[in-house]
GROMACS .gro file of C-alpha atoms in nm:
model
  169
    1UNK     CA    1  -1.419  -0.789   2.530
    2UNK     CA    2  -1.440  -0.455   2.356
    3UNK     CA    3  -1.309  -0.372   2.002
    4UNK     CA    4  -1.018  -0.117   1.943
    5UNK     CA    5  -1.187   0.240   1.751
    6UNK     CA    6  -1.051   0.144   1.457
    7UNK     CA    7  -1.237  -0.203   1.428
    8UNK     CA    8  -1.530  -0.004   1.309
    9UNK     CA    9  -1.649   0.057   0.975
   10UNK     CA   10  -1.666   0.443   0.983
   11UNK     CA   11  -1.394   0.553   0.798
   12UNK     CA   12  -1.188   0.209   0.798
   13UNK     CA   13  -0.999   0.184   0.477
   14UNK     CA   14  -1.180  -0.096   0.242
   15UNK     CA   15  -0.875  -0.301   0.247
   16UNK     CA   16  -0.899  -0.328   0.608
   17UNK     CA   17  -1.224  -0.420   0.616
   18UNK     CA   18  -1.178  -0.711   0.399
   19UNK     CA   19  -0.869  -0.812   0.554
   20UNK     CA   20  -1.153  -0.801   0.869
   21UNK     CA   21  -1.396  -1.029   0.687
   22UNK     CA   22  -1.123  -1.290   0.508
   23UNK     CA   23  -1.025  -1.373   0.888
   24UNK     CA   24  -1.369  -1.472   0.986
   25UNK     CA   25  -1.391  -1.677   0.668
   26UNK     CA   26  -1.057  -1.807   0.747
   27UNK     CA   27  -1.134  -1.911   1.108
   28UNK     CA   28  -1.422  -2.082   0.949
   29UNK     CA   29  -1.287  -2.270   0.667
   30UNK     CA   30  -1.010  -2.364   0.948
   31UNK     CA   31  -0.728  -2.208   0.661
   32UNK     CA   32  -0.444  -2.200   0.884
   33UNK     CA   33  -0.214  -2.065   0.656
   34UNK     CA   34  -0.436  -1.760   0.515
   35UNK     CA   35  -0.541  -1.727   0.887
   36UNK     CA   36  -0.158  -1.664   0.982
   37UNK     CA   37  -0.092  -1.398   0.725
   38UNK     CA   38  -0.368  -1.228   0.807
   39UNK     CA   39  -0.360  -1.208   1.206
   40UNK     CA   40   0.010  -1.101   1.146
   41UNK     CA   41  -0.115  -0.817   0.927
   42UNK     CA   42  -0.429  -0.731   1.128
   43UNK     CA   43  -0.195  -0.710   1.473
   44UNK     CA   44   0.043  -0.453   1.291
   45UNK     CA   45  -0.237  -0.235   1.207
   46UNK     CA   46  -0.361  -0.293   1.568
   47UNK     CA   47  -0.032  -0.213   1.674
   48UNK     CA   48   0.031   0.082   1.448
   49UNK     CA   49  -0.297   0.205   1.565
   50UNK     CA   50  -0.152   0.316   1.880
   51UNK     CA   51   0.099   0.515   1.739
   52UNK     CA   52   0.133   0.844   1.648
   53UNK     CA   53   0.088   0.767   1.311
   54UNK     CA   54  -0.159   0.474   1.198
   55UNK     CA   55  -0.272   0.338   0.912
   56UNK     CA   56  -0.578   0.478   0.741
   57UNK     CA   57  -0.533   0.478   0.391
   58UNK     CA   58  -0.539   0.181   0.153
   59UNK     CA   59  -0.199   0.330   0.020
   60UNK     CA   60  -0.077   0.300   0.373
   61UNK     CA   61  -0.206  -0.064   0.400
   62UNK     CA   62  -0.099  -0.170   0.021
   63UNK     CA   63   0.289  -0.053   0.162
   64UNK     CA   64   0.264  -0.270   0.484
   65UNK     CA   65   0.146  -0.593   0.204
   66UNK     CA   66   0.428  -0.498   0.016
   67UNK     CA   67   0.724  -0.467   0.263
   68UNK     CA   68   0.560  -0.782   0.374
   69UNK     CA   69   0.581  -0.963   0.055
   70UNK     CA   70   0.941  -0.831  -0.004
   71UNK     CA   71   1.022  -1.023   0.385
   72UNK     CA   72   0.890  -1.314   0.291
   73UNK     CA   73   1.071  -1.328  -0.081
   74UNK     CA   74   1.417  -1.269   0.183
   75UNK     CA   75   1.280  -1.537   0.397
   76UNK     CA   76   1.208  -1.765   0.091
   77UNK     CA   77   1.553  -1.724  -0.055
   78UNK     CA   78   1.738  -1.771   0.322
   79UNK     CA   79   1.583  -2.112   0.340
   80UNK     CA   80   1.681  -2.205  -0.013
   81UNK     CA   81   2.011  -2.160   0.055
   82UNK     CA   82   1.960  -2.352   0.412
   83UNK     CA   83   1.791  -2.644   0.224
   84UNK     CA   84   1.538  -2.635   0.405
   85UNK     CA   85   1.218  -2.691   0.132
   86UNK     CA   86   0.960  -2.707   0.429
   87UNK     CA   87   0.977  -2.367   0.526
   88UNK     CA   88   1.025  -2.237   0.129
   89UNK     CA   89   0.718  -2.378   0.080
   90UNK     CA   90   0.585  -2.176   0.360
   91UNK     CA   91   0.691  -1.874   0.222
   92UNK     CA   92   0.583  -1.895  -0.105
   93UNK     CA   93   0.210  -1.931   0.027
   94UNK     CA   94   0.301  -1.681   0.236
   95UNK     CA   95   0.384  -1.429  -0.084
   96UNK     CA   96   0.110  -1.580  -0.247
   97UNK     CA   97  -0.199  -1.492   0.023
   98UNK     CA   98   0.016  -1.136   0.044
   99UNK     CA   99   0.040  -1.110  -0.333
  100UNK     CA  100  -0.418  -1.162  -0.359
  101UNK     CA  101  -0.419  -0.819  -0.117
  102UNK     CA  102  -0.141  -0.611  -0.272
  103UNK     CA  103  -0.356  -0.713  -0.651
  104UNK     CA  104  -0.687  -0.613  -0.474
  105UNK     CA  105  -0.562  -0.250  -0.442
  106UNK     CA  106  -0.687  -0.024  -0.757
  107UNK     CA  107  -0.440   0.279  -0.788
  108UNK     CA  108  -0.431   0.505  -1.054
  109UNK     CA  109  -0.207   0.395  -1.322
  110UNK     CA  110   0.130   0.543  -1.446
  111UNK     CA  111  -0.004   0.676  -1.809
  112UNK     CA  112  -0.286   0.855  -1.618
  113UNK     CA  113  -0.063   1.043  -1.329
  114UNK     CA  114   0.183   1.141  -1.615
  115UNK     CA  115  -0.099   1.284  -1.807
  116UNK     CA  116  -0.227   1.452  -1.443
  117UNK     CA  117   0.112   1.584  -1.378
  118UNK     CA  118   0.145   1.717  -1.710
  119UNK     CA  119  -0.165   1.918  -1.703
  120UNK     CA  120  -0.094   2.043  -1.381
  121UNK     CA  121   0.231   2.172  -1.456
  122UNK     CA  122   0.105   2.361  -1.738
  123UNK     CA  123  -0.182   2.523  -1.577
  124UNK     CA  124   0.106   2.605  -1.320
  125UNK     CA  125   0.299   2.734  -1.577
  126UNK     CA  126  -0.010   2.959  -1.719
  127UNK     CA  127  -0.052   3.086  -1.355
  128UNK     CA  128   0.302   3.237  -1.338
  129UNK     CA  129   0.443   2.995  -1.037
  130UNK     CA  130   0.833   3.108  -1.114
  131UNK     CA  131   1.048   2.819  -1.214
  132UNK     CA  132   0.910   2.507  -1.122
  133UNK     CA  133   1.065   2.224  -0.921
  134UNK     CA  134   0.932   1.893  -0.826
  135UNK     CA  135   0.882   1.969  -0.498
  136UNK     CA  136   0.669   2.303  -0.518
  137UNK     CA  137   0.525   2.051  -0.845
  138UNK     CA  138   0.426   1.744  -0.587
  139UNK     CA  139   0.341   1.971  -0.264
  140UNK     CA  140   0.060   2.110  -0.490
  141UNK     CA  141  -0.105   1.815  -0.657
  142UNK     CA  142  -0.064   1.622  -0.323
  143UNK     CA  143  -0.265   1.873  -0.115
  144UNK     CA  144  -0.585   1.861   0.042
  145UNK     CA  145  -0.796   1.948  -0.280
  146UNK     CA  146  -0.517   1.846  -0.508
  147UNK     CA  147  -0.559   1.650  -0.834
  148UNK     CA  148  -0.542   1.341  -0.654
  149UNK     CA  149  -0.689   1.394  -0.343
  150UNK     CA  150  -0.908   1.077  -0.236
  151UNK     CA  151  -0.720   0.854  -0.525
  152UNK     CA  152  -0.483   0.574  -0.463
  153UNK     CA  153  -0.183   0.680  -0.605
  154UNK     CA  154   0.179   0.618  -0.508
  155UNK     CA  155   0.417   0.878  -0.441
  156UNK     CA  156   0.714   0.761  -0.584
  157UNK     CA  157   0.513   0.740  -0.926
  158UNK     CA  158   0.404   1.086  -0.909
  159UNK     CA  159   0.774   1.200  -0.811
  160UNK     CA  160   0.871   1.006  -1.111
  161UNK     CA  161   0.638   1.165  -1.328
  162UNK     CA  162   0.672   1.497  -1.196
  163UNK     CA  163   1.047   1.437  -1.324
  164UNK     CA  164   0.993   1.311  -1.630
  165UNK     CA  165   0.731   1.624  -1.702
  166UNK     CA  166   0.978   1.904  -1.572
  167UNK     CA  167   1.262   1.697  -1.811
  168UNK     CA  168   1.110   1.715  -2.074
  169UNK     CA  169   0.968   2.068  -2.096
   0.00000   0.00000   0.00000
């Protein structure tokens, strides 16, 4: 049986990889719990893989946990109300295992893209850009070669903070 391309190690993204490794060391420690969660996860990336748009960030990845997460919070509550305490339980290990992967993802924190953004914007200012709106403000630091090219950052925090920077000046 051959692997897919993307089982490889060139240029998988490091979450990936250990999502990889944790399944081997699941299958071995015979955690069948942990061992669901993660061949779930590990056949959507598989599976998005083969479309015309896979997964190859850890940004990408840490939004597939989180959606994830957010399914099986629905799920938990939907039993709750069905009283059924079996499948709650479930759930709740189920956020839990999800919860260890979306914590193992470093991004760059709020204080530090709102300081980013801030210099940015005044360098763009200082460069005679016209009026500046968040989108000319995010299509520049989100380019190839922008400030936070190769960073984990999320988008909607830099939209945020492109806001609150363009507010307040």
């Amino acid at each position: 049986m051959r692997s897919p391309p993307s089982a490889s190690s060139a240029g998988a993204p490091p979450l990936l990889l250990k999502l990889r490794s944790d399944l081997k060391s699941a299958l071995k420690a015979r955690d069948a719990p942990r061992l669901a969660v993660l061949r779930s996860l590990l056949a959507e990336v598989t599976n998005q893989s083969k479309t015309a748009s896979p997964l190859q960030t850890d940004m990408q990845l840490l939004s597939l946990l989180r959606k994830r997460q957010a399914s099986a919070e629905t799920a938990k509550q939907e039993f709750e109300r069905a009283g059924r305490g079996d499948l709650v339980e479930k759930e709740v290990e189920q956020e839990g295992i999800l919860g260890e992967y979306v914590g193992a993802v470093e991004t760059v924190s709020e204080e530090d893209v709102k300081a980013r953004v801030a210099v940015e914007v005044a360098k763009m200012r200082t460069e005679g850009k016209g009026e500046l709106k968040a989108g000319l403000v995010m299509k520049e630091i989100l380019k190839k070669g922008g400030v936070f090219e190769g960073k984990n950052v999320e988008k909607i925090v830099v939209a945020r903070a492109v806001k609150d920077v363009l507010a307040g000046e």
